Coordinates of C-alpha atoms in Angstrom, one line a residue:
Chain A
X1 CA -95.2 -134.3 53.1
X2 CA -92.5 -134.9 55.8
X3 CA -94.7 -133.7 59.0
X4 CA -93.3 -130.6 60.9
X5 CA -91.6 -131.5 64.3
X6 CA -92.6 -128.4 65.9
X7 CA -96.2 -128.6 66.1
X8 CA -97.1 -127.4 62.3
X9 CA -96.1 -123.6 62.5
X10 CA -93.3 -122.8 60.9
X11 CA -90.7 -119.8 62.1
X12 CA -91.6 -117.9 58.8
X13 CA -95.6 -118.1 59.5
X14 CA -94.9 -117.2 63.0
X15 CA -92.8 -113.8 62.9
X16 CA -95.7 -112.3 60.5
X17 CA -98.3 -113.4 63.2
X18 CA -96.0 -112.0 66.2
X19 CA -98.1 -108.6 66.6
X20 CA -101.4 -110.8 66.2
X21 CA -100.0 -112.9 69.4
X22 CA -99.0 -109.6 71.2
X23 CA -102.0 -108.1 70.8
X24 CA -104.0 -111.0 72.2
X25 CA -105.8 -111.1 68.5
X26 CA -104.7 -114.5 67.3
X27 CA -107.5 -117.0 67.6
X28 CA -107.5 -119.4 70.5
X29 CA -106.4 -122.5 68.1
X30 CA -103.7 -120.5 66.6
X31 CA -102.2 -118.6 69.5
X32 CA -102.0 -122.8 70.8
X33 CA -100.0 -123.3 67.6
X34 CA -98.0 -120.0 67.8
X35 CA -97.0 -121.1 71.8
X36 CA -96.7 -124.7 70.8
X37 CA -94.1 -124.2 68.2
X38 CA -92.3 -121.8 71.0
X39 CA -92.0 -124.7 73.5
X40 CA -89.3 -126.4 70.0
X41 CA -88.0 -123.5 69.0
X42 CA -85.6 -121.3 70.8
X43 CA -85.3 -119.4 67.7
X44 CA -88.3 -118.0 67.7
X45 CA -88.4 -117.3 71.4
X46 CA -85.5 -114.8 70.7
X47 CA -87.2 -113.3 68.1
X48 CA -89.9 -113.1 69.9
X49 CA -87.8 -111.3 72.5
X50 CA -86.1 -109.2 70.4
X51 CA -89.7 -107.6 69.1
X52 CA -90.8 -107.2 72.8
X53 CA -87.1 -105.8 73.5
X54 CA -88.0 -103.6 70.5
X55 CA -91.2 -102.5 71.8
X56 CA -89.8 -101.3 74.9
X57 CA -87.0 -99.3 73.5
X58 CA -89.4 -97.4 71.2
X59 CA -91.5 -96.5 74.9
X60 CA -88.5 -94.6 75.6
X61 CA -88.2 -92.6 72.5
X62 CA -90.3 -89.6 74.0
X63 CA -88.1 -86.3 74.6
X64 CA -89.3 -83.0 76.7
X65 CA -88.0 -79.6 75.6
X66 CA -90.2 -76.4 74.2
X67 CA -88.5 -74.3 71.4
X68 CA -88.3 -70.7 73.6
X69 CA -90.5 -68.6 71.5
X70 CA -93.1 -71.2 71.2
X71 CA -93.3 -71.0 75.0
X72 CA -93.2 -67.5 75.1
X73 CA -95.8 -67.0 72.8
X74 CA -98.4 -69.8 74.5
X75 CA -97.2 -68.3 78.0
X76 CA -98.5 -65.7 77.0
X77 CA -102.1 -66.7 75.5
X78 CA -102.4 -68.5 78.8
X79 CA -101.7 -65.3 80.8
X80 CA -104.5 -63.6 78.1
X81 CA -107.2 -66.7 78.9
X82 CA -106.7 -66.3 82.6
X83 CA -107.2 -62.8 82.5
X84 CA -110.6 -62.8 80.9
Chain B
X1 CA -112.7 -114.5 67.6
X2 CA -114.7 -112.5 70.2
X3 CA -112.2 -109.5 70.6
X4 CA -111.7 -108.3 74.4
X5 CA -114.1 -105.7 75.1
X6 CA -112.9 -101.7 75.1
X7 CA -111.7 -101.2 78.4
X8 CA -113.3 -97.8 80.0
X9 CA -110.5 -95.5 80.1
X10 CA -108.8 -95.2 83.2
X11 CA -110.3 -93.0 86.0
X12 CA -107.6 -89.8 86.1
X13 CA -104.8 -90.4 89.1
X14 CA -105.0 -87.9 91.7
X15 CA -101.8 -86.2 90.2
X16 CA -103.4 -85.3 86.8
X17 CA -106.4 -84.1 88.4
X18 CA -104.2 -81.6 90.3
X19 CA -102.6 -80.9 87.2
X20 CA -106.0 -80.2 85.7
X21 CA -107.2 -77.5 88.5
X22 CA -103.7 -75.9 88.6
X23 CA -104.2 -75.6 84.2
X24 CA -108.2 -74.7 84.8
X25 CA -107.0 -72.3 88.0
X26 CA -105.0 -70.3 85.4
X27 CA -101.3 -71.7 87.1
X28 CA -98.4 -70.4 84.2
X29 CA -96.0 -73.1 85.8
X30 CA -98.8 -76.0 85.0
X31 CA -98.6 -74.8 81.9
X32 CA -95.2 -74.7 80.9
X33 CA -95.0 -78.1 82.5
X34 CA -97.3 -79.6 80.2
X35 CA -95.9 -77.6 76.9
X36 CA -92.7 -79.5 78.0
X37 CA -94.2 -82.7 78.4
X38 CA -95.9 -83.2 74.9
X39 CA -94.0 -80.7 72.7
X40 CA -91.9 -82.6 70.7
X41 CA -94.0 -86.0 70.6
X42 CA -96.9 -83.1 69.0
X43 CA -94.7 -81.9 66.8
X44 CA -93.6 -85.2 65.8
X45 CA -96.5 -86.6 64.9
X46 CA -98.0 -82.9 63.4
X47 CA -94.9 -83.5 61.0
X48 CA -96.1 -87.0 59.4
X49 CA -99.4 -85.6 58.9
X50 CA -98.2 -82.3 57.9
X51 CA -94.9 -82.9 56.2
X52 CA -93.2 -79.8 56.4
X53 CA -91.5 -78.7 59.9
X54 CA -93.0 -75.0 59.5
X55 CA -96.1 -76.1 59.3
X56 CA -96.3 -78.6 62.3
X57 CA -94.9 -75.9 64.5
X58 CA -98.1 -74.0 63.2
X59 CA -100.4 -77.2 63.6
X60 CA -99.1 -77.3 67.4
X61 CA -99.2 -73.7 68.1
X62 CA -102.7 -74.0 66.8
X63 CA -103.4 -77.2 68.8
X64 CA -102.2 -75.6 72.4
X65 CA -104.5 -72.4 71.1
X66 CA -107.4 -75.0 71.1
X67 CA -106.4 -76.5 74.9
X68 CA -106.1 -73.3 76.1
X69 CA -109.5 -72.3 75.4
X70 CA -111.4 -75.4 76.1
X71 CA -110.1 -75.7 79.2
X72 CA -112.8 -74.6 81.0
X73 CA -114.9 -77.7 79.3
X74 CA -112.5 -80.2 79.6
X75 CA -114.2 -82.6 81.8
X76 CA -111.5 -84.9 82.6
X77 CA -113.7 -87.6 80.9
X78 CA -110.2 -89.1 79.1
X79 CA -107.1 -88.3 80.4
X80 CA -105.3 -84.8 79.4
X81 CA -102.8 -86.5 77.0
X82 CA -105.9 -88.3 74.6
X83 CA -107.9 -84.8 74.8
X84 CA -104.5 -82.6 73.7
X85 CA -103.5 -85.4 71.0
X86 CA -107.5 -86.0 69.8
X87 CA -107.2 -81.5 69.5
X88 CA -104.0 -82.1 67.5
X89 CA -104.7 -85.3 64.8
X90 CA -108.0 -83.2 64.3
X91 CA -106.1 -79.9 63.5
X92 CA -103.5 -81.7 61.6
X93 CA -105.7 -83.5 59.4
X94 CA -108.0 -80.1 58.9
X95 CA -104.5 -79.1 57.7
X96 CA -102.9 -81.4 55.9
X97 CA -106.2 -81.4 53.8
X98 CA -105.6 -77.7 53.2
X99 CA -102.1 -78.4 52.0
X100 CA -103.4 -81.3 49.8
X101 CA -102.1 -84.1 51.9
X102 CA -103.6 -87.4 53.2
X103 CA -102.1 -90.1 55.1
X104 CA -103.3 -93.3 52.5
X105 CA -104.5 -95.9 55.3
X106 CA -106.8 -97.6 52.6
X107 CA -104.5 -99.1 50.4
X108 CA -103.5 -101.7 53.1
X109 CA -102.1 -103.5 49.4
X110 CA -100.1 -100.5 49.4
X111 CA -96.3 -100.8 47.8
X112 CA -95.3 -102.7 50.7
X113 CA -96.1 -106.0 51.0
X114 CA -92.5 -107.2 52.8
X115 CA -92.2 -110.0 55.0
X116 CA -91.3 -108.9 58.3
X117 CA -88.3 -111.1 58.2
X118 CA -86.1 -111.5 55.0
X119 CA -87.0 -114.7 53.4
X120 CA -82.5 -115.8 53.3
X121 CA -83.3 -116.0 57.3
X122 CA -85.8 -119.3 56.3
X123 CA -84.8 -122.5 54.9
X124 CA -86.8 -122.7 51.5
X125 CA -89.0 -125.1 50.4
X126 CA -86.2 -127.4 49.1
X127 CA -85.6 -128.7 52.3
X128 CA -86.4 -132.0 53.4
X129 CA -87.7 -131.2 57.3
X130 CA -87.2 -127.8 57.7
X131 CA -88.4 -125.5 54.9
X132 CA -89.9 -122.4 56.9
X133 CA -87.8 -122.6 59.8
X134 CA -84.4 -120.5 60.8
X135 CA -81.2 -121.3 59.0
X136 CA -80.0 -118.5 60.8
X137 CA -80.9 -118.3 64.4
X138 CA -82.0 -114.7 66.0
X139 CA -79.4 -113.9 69.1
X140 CA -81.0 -113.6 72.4
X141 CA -80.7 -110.1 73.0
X142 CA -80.6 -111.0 76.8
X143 CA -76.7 -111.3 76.5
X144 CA -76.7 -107.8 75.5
X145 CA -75.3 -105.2 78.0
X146 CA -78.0 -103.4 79.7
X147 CA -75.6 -100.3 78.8
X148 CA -75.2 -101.0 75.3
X149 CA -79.2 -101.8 74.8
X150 CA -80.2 -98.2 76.7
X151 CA -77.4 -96.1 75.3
X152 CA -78.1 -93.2 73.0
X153 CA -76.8 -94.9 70.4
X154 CA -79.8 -97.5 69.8
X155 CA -82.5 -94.8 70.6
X156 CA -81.2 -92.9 67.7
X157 CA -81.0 -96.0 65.5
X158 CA -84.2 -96.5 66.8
X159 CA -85.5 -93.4 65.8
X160 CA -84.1 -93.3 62.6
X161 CA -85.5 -96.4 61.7
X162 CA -89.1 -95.2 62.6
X163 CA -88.3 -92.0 60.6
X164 CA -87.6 -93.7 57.4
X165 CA -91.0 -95.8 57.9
X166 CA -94.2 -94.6 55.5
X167 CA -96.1 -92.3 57.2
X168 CA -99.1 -95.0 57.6
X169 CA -97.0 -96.9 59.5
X170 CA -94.6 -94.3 61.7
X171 CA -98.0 -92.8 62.9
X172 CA -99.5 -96.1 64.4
X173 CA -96.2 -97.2 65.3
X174 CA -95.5 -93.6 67.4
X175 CA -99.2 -93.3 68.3
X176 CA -99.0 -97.1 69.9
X177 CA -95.4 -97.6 71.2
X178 CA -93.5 -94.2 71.7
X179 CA -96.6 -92.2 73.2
X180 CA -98.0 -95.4 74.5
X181 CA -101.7 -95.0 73.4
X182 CA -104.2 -98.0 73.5
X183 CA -105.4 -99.5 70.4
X184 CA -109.1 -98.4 70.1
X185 CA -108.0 -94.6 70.9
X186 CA -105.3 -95.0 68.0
X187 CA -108.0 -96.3 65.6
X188 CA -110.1 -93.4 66.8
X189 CA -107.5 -90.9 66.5
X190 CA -106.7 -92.6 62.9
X191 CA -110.0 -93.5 61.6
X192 CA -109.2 -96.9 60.8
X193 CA -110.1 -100.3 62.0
X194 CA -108.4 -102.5 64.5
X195 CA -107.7 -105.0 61.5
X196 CA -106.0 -102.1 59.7
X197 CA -104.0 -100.8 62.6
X198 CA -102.6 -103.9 63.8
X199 CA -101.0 -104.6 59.9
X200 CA -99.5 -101.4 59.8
X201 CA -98.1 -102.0 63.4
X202 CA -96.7 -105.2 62.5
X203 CA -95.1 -104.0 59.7
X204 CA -93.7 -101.0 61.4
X205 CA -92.3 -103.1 64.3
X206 CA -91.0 -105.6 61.8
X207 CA -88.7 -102.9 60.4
X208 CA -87.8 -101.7 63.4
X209 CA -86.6 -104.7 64.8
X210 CA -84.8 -105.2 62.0
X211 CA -82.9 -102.5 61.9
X212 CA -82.0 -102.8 65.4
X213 CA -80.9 -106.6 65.0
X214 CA -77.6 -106.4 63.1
X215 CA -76.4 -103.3 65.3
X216 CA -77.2 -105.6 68.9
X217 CA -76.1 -108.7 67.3
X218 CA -72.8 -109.9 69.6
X219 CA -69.9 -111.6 67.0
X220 CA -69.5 -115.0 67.0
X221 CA -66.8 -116.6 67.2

């Protein structure tokens, strides 16, 4: 079998163990091989990117606004809680 | 592997312990300023365990009922946002199981067992060096106006993407990344191991991304 040039990790085996490697849950001898095959591979440092790009986008998903009568209504049991 | 030990939870800033004697104190505008704050991201996670709009307004309602009255014994031992959103998984599970609904979490085998990259992005087997790696290079998203990646338009694809996720997977991937909780108070929150977590997270990411990718990608030339 033709040995890998990359350091034996291919692109495919590395994007399913990307979350692994972000979490800081891949194994000491396999987050060597995930980093070792990023030093060859520009491809997978843009993927690798992308899912951190991804990450951050979805940190800014959160919106703020209360439906009126919801307020009013909890407003209101607040008012009733402080009052006891 | 010896996984990283649990970090304590982080001692309250001065800012949300004024919040919390403003709330405790009986102050309307503290409240109103923390209905704001987590409204929607309640609701929106009320809804995947729930289902039905109606009844995560009712979960939510039901949830603030709860903060409202244990106020007084909220210790401040995790911060506000872990006790509101530990009061509302609670409720919406008690729920959910009412309306006959579960969120399957066990059947990590479940339907999907999809790569997080379509196999056509690989070259197969039948090549002589490269079988596994990119025929098809991801872009460096670097290039990418800082407009164009922060415009409305990828939050919505964004969020549509997480929307049409299975519920395992939009709960841990809203519970992790959009309301930014750690991963031992998810698997609390969830039930579920660390092991279990992290596949639905990498499989809910995975999609994401992938969504995302043709609508950044720049044309070339």
């Amino acid at each position: 079998m033709t040995p890998d040039p990359t350091g034996s990790m291919t692109c495919r085996e590395l994007v399913e163990l990307v979350t692994d490697y972000l979490e800081g849950a891949l194994p000491a001898h396999e987050r060597v091989r995930f980093e070792q095959h990023l030093v060859f591979c520009p491809g997978c440092v843009y993927y690798v990117e992308q899912m951190r790009e991804t990450i951050d986008r979805l940190g800014e998903l959160r919106q703020e606004s209360v439906p009126p009568e919801a307020e009013r209504d909890l407003l209101q049991a607040f008012r009733e809680w402080k009052a006891r | 592997m010896i996984s990283a030990v649990a970090a304590a939870p982080a001692p309250l800033t001065p800012e949300e312990r004024r919040l919390i004697a403003a709330l405790k104190s009986g102050d309307e505008t503290a409240f109103a300023s923390l209905l704001s704050q987590y409204q929607m991201s309640l609701l929106r996670v009320a809804m995947i365990f729930v289902g039905s709009r109606a009844v995560a307004e009712e979960v939510v309602q039901e949830t603030w009922l709860g903060v409202i009255r244990g106020l007084d014994r909220f210790e401040g031992r995790s911060s506000l946002k872990t006790w509101i959103f530990r009061i509302l998984t609670n409720t919406a599970k008690t729920r959910a199981v009412r309306e006959g609904r579960t969120i399957p979490f066990s059947s990590l085998a479940g339907s999907d067992e999809e790569p997080a990259v379509d196999p056509d992005r690989f070259l197969d087997a039948s090549h002589p060096t490269w079988a596994g790696h990119w025929s098809d290079y991801p872009q460096s998203w670097q290039q990418v106006p800082e407009e164009r990646l922060l415009s409305r338009e990828v939050r919505t694809r964004i969020e549509q993407a997480v929307e049409t996720l299975p519920a395992n997977q939009r709960i841990v991937i809203r519970l992790r990344d959009v309301e930014g909780f750690p991963s031992e108070e998810v698997c609390r929150l969830l039930g579920i191991s660390e092991g279990n977590q992290r596949v639905l997270l990498h499989r809910a990411r995975s999609k994401v991304r992938a969504a995302l990718e043709p609508y950044l990608a720049e044309d070339v030339e």
